[in-house]
Short mmCIF file of C-alpha atoms and ligand atoms in Angstrom, two decimals:
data_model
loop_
_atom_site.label_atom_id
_atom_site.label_comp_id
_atom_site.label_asym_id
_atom_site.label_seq_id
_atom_site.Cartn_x
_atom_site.Cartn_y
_atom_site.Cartn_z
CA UNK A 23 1.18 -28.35 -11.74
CA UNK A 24 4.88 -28.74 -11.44
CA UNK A 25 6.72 -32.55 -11.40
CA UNK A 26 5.69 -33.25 -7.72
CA UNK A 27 2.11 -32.04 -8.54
CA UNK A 28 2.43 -29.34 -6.73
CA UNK A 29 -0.14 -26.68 -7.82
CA UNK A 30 -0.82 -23.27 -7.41
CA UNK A 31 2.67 -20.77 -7.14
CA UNK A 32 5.46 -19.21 -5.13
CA UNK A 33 8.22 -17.41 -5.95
CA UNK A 34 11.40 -19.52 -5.77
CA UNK A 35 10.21 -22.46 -4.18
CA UNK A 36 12.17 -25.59 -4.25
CA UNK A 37 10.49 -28.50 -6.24
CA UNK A 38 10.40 -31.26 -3.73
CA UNK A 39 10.29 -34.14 -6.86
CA UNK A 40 14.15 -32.57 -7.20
CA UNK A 41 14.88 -34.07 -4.09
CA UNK A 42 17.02 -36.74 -5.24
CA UNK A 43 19.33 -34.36 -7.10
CA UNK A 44 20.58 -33.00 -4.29
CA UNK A 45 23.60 -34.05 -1.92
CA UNK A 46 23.52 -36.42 0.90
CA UNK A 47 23.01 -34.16 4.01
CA UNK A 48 20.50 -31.75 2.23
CA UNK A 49 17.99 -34.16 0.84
CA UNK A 50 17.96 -36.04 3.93
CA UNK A 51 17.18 -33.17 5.77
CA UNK A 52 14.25 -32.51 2.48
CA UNK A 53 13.18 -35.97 3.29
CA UNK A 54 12.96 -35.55 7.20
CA UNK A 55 11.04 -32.55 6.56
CA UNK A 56 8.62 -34.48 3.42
CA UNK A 57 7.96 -37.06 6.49
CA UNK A 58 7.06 -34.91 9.09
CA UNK A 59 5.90 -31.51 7.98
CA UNK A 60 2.87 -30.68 6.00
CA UNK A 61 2.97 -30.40 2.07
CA UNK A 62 1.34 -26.88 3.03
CA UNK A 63 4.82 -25.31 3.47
CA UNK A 64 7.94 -24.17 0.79
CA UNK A 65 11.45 -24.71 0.67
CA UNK A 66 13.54 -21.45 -0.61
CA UNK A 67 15.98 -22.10 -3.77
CA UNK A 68 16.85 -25.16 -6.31
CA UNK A 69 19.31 -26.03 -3.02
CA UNK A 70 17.29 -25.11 -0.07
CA UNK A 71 19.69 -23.88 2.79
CA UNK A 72 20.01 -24.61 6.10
CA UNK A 73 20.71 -22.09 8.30
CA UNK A 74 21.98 -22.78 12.44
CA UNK A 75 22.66 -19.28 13.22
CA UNK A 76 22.43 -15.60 13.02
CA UNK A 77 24.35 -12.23 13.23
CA UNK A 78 23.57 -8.83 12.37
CA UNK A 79 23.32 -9.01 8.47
CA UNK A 80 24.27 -12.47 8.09
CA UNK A 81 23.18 -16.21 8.56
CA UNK A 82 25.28 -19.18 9.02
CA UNK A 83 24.89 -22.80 8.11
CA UNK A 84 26.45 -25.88 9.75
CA UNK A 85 29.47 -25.71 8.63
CA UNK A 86 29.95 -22.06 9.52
CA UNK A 87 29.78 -20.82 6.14
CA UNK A 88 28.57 -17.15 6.08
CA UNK A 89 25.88 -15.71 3.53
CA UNK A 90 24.83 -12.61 3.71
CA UNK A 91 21.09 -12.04 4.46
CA UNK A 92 19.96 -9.08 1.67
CA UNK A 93 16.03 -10.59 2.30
CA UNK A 94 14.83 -10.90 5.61
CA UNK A 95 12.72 -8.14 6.52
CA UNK A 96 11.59 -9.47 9.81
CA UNK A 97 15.12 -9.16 11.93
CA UNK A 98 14.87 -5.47 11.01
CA UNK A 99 17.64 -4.25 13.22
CA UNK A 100 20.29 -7.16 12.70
CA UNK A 101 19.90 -11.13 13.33
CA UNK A 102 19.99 -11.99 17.18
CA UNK A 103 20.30 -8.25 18.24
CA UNK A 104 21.73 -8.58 21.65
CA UNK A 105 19.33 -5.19 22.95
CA UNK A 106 15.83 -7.57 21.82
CA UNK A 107 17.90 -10.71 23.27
CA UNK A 108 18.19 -8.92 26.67
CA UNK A 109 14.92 -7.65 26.71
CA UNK A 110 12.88 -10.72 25.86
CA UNK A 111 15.46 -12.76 28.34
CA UNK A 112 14.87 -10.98 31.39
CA UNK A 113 10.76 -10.12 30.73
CA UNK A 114 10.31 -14.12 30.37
CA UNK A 115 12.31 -14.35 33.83
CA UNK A 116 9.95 -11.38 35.45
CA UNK A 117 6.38 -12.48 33.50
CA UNK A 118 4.18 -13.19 30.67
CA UNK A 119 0.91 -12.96 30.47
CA UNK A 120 -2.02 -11.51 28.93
CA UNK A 121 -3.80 -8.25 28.61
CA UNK A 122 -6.43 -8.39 31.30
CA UNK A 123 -3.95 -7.25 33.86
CA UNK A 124 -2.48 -3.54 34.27
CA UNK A 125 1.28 -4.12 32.95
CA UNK A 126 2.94 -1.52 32.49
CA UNK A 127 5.06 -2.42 29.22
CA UNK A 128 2.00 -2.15 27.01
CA UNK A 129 0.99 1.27 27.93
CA UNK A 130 4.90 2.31 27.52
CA UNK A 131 5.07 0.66 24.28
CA UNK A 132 1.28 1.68 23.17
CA UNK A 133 1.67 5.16 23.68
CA UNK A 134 5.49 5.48 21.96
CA UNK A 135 3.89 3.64 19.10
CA UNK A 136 0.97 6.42 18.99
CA UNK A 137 3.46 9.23 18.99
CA UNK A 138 4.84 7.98 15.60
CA UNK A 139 1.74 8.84 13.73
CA UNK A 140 0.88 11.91 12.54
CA UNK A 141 -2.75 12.95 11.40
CA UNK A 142 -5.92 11.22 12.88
CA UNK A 143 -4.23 8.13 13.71
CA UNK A 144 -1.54 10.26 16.09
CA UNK A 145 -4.54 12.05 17.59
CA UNK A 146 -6.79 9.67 18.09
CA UNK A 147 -5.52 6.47 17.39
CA UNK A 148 -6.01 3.74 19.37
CA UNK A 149 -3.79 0.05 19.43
CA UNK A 150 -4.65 -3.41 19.29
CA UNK A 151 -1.58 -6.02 19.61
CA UNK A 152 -2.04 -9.45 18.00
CA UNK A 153 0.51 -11.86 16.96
CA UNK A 154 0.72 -12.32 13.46
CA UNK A 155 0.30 -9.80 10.36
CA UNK A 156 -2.68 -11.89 9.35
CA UNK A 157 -4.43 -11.19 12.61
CA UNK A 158 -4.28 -7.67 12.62
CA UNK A 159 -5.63 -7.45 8.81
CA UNK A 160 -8.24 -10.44 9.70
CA UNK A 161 -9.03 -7.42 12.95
CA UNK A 162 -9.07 -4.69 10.31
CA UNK A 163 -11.62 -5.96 8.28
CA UNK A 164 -13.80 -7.15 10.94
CA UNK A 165 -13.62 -3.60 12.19
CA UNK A 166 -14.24 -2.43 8.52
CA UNK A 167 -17.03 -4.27 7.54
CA UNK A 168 -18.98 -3.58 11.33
CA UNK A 169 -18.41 -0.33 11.36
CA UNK A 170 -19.52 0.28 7.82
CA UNK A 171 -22.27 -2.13 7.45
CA UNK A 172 -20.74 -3.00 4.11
CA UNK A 173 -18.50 -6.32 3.16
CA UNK A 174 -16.90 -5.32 -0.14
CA UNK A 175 -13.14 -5.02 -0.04
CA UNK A 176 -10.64 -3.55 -2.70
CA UNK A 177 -7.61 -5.19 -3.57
CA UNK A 178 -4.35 -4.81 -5.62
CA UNK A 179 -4.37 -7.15 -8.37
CA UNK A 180 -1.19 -9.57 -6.57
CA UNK A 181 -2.10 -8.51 -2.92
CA UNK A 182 -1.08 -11.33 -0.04
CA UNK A 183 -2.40 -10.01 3.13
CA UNK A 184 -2.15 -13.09 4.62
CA UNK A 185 -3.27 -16.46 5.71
CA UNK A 186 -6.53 -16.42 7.75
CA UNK A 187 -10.04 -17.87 5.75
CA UNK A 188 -10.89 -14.31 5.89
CA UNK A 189 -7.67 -12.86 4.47
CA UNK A 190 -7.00 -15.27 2.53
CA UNK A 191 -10.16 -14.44 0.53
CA UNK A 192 -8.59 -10.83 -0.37
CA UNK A 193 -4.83 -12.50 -1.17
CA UNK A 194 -4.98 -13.01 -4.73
CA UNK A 195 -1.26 -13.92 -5.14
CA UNK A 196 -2.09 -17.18 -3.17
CA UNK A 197 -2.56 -18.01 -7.09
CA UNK A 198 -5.92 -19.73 -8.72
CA UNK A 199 -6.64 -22.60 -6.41
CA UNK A 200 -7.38 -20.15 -2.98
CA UNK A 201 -10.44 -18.73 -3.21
CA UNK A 202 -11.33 -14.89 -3.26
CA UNK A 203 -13.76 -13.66 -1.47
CA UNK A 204 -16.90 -12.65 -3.61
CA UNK A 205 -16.76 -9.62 -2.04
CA UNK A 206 -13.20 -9.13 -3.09
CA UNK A 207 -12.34 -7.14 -6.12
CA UNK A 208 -9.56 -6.09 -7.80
CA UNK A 209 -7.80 -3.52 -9.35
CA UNK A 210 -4.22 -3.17 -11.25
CA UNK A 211 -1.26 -2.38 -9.37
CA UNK A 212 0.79 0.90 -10.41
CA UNK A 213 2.79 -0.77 -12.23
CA UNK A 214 5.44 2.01 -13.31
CA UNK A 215 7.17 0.19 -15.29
CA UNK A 216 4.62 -0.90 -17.94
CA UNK A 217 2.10 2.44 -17.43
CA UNK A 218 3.41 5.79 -17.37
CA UNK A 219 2.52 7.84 -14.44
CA UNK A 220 -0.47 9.64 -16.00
CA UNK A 221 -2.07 6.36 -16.35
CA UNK A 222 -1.83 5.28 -13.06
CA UNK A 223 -2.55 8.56 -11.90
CA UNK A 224 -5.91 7.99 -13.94
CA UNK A 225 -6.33 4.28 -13.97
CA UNK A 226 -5.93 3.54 -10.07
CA UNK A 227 -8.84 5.78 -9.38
CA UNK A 228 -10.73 4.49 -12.23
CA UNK A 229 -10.55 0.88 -11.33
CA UNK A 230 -11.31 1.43 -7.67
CA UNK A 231 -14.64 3.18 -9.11
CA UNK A 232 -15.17 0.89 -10.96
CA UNK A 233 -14.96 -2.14 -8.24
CA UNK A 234 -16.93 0.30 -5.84
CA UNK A 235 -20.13 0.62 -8.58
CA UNK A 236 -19.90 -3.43 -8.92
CA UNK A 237 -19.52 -3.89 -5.30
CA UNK A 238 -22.39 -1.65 -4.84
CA UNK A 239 -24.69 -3.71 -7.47
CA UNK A 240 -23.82 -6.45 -5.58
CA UNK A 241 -25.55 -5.56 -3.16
CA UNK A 242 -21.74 -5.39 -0.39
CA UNK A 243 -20.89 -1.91 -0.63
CA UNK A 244 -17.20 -1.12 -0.24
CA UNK A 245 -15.94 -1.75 3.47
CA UNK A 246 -12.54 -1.23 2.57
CA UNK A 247 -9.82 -0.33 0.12
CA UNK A 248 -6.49 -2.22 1.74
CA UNK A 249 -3.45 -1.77 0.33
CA UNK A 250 0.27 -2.48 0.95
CA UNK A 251 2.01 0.73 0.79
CA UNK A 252 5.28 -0.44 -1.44
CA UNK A 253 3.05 -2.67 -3.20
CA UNK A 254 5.54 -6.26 -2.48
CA UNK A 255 3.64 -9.20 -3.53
CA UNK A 256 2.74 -7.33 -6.59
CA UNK A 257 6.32 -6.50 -7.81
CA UNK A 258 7.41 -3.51 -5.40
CA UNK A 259 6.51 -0.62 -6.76
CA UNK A 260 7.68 3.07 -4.81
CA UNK A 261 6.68 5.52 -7.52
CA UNK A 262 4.62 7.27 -8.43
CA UNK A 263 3.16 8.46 -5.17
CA UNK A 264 -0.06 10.54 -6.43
CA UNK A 265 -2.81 8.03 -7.57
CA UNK A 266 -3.26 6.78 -3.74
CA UNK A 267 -5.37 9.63 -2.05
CA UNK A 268 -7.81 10.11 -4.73
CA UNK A 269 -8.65 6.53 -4.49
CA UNK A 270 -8.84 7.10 -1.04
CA UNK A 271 -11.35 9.76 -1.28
CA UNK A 272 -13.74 7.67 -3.53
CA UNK A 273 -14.12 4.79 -0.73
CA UNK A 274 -14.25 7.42 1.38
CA UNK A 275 -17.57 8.67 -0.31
CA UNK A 276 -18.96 5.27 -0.59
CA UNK A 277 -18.95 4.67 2.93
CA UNK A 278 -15.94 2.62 2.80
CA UNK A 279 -12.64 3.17 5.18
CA UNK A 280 -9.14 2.56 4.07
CA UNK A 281 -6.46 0.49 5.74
CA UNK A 282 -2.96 0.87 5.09
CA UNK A 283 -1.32 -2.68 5.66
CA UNK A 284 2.15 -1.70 6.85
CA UNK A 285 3.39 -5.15 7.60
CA UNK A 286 6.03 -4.76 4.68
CA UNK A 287 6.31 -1.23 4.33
CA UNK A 288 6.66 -0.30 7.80
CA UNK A 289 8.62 0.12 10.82
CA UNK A 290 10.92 2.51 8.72
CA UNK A 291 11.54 -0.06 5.66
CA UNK A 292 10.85 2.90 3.14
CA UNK A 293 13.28 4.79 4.21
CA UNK A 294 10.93 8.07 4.31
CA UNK A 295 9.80 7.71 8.05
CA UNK A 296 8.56 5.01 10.02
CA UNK A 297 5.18 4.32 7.77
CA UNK A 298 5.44 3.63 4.16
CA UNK A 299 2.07 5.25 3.68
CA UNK A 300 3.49 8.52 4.46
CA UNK A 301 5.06 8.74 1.22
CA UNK A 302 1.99 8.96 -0.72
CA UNK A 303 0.14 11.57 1.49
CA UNK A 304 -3.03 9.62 2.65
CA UNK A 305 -4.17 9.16 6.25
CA UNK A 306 -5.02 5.80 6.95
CA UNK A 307 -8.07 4.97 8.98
CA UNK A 308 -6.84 2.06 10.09
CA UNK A 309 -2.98 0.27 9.76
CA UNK A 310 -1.70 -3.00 10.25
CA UNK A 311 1.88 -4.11 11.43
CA UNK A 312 3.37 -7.12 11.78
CA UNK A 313 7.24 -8.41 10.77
CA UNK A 314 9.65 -6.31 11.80
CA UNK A 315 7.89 -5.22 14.89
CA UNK A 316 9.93 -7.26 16.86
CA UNK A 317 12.53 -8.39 15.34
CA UNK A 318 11.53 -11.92 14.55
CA UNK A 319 9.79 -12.26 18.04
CA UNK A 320 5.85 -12.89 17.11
CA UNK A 321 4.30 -9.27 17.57
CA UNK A 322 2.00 -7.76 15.18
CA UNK A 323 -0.80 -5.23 15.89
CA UNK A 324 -3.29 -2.18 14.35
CA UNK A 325 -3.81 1.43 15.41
CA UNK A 326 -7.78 2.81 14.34
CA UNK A 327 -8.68 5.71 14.61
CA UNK A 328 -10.95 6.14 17.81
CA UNK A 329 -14.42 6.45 16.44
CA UNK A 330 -13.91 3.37 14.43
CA UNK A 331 -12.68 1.22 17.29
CA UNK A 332 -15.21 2.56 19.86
CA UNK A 333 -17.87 1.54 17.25
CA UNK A 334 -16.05 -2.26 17.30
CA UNK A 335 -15.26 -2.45 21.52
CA UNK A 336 -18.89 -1.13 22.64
CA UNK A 337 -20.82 -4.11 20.17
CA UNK A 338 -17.90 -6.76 20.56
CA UNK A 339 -14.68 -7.57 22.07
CA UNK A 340 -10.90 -8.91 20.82
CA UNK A 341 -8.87 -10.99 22.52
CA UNK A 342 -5.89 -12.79 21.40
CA UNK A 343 -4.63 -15.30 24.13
CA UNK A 344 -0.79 -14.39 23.58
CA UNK A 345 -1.04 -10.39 21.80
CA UNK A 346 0.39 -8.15 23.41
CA UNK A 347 1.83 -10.64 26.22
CA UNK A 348 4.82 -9.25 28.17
CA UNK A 349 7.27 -10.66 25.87
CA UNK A 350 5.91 -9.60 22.90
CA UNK A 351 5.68 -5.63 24.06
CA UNK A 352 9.29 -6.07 25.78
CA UNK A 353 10.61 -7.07 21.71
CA UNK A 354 8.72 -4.76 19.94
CA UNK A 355 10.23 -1.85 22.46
CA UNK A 356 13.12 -2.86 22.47
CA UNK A 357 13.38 -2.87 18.55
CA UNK A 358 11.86 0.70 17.97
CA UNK A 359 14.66 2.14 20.70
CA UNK A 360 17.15 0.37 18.16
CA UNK A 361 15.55 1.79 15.53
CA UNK A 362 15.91 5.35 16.58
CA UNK A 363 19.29 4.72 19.28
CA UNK A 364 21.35 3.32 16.09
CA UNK A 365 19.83 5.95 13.35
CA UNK A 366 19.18 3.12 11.51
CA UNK A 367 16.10 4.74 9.06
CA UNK A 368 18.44 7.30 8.29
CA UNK A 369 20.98 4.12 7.40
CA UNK A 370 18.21 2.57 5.27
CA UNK A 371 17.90 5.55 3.13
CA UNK A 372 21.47 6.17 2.85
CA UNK A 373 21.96 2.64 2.40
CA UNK A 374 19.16 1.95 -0.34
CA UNK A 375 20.14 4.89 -2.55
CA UNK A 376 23.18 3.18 -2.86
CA UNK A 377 21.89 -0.23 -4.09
CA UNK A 378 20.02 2.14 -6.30
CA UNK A 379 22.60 3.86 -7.90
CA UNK A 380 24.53 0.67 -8.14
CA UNK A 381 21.72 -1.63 -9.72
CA UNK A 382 21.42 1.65 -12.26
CA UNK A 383 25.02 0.77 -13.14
CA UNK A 384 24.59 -2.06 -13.83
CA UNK A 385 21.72 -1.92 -15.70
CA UNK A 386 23.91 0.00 -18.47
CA UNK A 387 26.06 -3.39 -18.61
CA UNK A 388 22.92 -6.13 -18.47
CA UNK A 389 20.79 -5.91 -20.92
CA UNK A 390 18.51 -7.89 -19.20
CA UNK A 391 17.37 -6.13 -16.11
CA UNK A 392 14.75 -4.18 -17.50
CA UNK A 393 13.70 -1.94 -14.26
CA UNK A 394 15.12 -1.20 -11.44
CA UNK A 395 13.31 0.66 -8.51
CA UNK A 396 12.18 0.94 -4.57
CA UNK A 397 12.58 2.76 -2.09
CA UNK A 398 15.07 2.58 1.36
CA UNK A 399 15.73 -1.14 1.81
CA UNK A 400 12.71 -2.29 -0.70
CA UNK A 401 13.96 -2.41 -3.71
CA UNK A 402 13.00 -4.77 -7.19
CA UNK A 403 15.32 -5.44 -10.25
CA UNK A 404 12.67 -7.01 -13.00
CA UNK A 405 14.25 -9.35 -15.35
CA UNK A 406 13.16 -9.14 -18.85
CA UNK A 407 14.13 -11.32 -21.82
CA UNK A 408 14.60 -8.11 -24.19
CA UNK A 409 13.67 -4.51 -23.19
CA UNK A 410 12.00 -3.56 -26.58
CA UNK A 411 9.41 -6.18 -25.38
CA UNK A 412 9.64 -5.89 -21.57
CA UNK A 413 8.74 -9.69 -22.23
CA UNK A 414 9.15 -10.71 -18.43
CA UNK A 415 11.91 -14.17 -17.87
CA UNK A 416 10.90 -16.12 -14.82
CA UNK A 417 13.54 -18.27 -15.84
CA UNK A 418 16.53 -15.92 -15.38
CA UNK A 419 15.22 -14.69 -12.57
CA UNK A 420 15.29 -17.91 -10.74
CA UNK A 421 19.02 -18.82 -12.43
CA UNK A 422 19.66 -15.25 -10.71
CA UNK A 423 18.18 -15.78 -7.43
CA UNK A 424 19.78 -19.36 -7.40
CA UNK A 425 23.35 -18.10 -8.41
CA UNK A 426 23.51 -15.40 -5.58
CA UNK A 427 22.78 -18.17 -3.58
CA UNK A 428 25.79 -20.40 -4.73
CA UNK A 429 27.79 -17.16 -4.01
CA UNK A 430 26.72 -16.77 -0.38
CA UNK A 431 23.90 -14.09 -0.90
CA UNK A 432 20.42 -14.70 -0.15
CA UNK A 433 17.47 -12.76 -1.77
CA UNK A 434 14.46 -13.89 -3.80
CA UNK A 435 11.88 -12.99 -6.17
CA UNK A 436 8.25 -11.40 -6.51
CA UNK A 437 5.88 -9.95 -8.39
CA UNK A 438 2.87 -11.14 -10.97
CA UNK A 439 5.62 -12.58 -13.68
CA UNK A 440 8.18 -14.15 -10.82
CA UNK A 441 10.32 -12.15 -12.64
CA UNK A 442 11.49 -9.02 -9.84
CA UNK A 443 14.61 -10.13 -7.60
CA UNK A 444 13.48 -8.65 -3.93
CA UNK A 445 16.14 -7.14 -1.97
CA UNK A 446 14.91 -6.54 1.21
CA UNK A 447 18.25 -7.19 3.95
CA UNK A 448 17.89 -6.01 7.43
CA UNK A 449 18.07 -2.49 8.19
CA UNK A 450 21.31 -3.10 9.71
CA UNK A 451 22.77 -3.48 5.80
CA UNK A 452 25.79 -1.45 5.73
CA UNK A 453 28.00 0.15 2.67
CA UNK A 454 30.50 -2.90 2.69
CA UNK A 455 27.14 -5.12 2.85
CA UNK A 456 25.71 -3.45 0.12
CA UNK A 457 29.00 -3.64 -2.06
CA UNK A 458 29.33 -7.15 -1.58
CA UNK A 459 25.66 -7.83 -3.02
CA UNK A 460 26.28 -5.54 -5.99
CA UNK A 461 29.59 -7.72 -6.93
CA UNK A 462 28.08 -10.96 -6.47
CA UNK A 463 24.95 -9.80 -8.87
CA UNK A 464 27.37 -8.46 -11.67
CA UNK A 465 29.02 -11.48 -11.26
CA UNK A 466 26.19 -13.51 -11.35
CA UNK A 467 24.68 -11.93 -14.20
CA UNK A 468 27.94 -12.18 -16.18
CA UNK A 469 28.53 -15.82 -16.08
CA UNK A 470 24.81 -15.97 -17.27
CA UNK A 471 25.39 -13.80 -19.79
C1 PLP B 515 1.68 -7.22 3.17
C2 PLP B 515 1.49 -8.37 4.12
N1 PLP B 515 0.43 -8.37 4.94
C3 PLP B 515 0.22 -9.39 5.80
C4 PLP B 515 1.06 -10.47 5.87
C5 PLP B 515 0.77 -11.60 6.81
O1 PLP B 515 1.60 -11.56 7.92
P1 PLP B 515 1.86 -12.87 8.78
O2 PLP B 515 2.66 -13.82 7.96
O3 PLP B 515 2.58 -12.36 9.99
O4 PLP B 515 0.52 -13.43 9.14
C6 PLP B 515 2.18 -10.50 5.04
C7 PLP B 515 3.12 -11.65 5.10
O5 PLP B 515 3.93 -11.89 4.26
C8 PLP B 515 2.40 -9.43 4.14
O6 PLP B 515 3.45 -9.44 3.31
#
């Protein structure tokens, strides 16, 4: 329970009982918001920002200072991308409706989406467009536990799948207070930089056995194993790559099906492709998308493989009143052109090998990051108070967060221990973007030092 008896936790959240440290146009903007909005929502940083524009890679407040955006996710190809701007403008001026008319956008869109997937899902995969992240994974396990008869689901240990009663119930991270699911179990995440790669090689498999012969005295069964393929909410973690598939396999044999949730990891944020489950060699039977999809516009969706979904449509229905709407498809097209017409997964890799090799740099001059790792534009720096220990510091973690932010660079902070600094910009991040953010953390973690 913080000052303002806030419970429960986030990662970098402002502490509202703060509010009257902070200067005169801020805190009456805090206070506007304390009057009006629900205590259900958080404020970023110990100075919470306000932002009246975007561009590209970077966000503007009021008085037309620039910070460069090196966290959100969601404008994947650039803030206000004038291609999506276009495309959303003039499909609001033609139509928008719903999916119980022939259009022809979603078929366009539905069948370029198909062709990125390779395995059952490009063969026989079949789409279903929602409008949030949570939807789609709220879909997937409805589909999961009907078509399996079972209700057990598998879960990293500091999952967030998001929001929904149902989702909710498998989102550990939403800390003690939310309820799981009793059907929800959990196992450790890879965690590769506490366990070596033989025992997450060995231990992943072994917990999700373990979970599965619980579930199964239970009486549930396992409906699914879900997991998010660069592991975010539990402290981003891109290697190793093995321990996935045999897991896989043992749901598999269980009865169980296995979902990759690509709302984080996907869309090309890996670098390695368009789907961060490609990386560890597993077909999914089912993935979710959301964020990026179209570039901040609300679009989020799954693609099942055909059996499963047949199973679902024949004994029920879905319909989401504004999923797959004419708006929606016209974003999410026009962001996966921009994707591939600007090279710009080929960018992320380039791009986020760079950070790399930078944050490796400077790991040889502060003693205190104690890992650095990711993978394309996903990448974690965990913040240790000595590395003998690997004792994790929350507390210089936030003072990190918060000083990039006094130096016009946004990012934040994940993982079990609040202790991993996120950097996750838009795709669009170039070399001179990626520069700047490397000076402003050595400079950061110099005057701390
Ligand atoms: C891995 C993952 N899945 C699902 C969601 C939920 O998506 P949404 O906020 O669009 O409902 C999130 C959101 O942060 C997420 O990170």
């Amino acid at each position: 329970v913080n000052a303002a008896g806030v419970r429960g936790k986030m990662n970098n959240a402002f502490d509202p009982s703060r509010a009257s440290g902070l200067s005169g146009a801020t805190r009456s903007m805090v206070e506007r918001r304390a009057a009006v909005l629900a205590p259900t929502y958080r404020l970023f940083y110990e100075e919470p920002l306000e932002v009246v524009r975007g561009s590209g890679t970077h966000l503007y407040d009021r008085d037309g200072v620039e910070y460069l955006d090196a966290y959100n996710n969601v404008v994947s190809v650039g803030h206000a991308h004038p291609r999506v701007v276009a495309a959303v403008h003039e499909q609001m001026k033609a139509l928008c409706t719903h999916t119980r008319y022939l259009q022809d956008g979603i078929l366009d869109y539905a069948e370029d989406l198909l062709g990125t997937f390779s395995g059952p899902l490009g063969a026989e995969g079949r789409a279903v467009f929602t409008c949030t992240g949570s939807e789609a994974n709220d879909l997937a396990l409805r589909v999961a536990k009907h078509v399996t008869g079972r209700r057990g689901v598998i879960v990293t240990a500091e999952a967030y799948h998001g929001n929904s009663d149902l989702v909710s119930g498998i989102s550990p991270s939403l800390g003690e207070y939310s309820p799981l699911g009793t059907w929800t179990r959990q196992v450790r995440a890879p965690d590769s930089y506490r366990l070596s790669a033989d025992e997450i090689r060995e231990g992943f498999v072994a917990d999700v056995r373990h979970q599965i012969a619980d579930l199964e005295r239970h009486g549930d069964g396992v409906a699914a194993l879900i997991v998010d393929p660069i592991f975010s909410s539990d402290g981003i973690y891109a290697t190793p790559t093995d321990f996935l598939a045999p897991a896989v396999e043992a749901v598999r044999a269980a009865g169980g099906i296995f979902i990759a949730d690509e709302v984080q990891s996907g869309f090309g944020r890996t670098g390695a492709g368009l789907w961060g489950y490609s990386r560890h060699g597993v077909d999914p039977d089912i993935v979710t998308l959301g964020k990026p999809m179209g570039n901040g516009f609300p679009v989020a969706g799954l693609v099942g493989r055909l059996p499963l979904m047949e199973t679902f449509g024949r004994d029920t229905r879905y319909f989401n009143t504004f999923g797959g709407n004419g708006v929606a498809i016209a974003a999410a097209q026009a962001t996966l052109d921009i994707l591939r017409d600007e090279g710009l997964i080929e960018r992320c890799e380039t791009v986020g090998r760079l950070i790399l090799v930078g944050l490796h740099e400077l790991a040889t001059r502060h003693e205190h990051i104690g890992d650095v790792r990711g993978t394309g534009l996903y990448i974690g720096v965990e913040f240790v108070s000595e590395r003998a220990s690997r004792q994790a510091d929350a507390a210089l973690t936030a003072q990190v967060v918060n000083g990039l932010r006094n130096r016009y660079v946004l990012v934040s902070s994940t993982g079990r221990f609040a202790n991993v600094v996120k950097i996750r910009p838009p795709l669009a991040f170039s070399e001179s973007d990626a520069t700047r953010f490397l000076d402003a953390l050595d400079d950061v973690l110099g005057a701390i030092e």
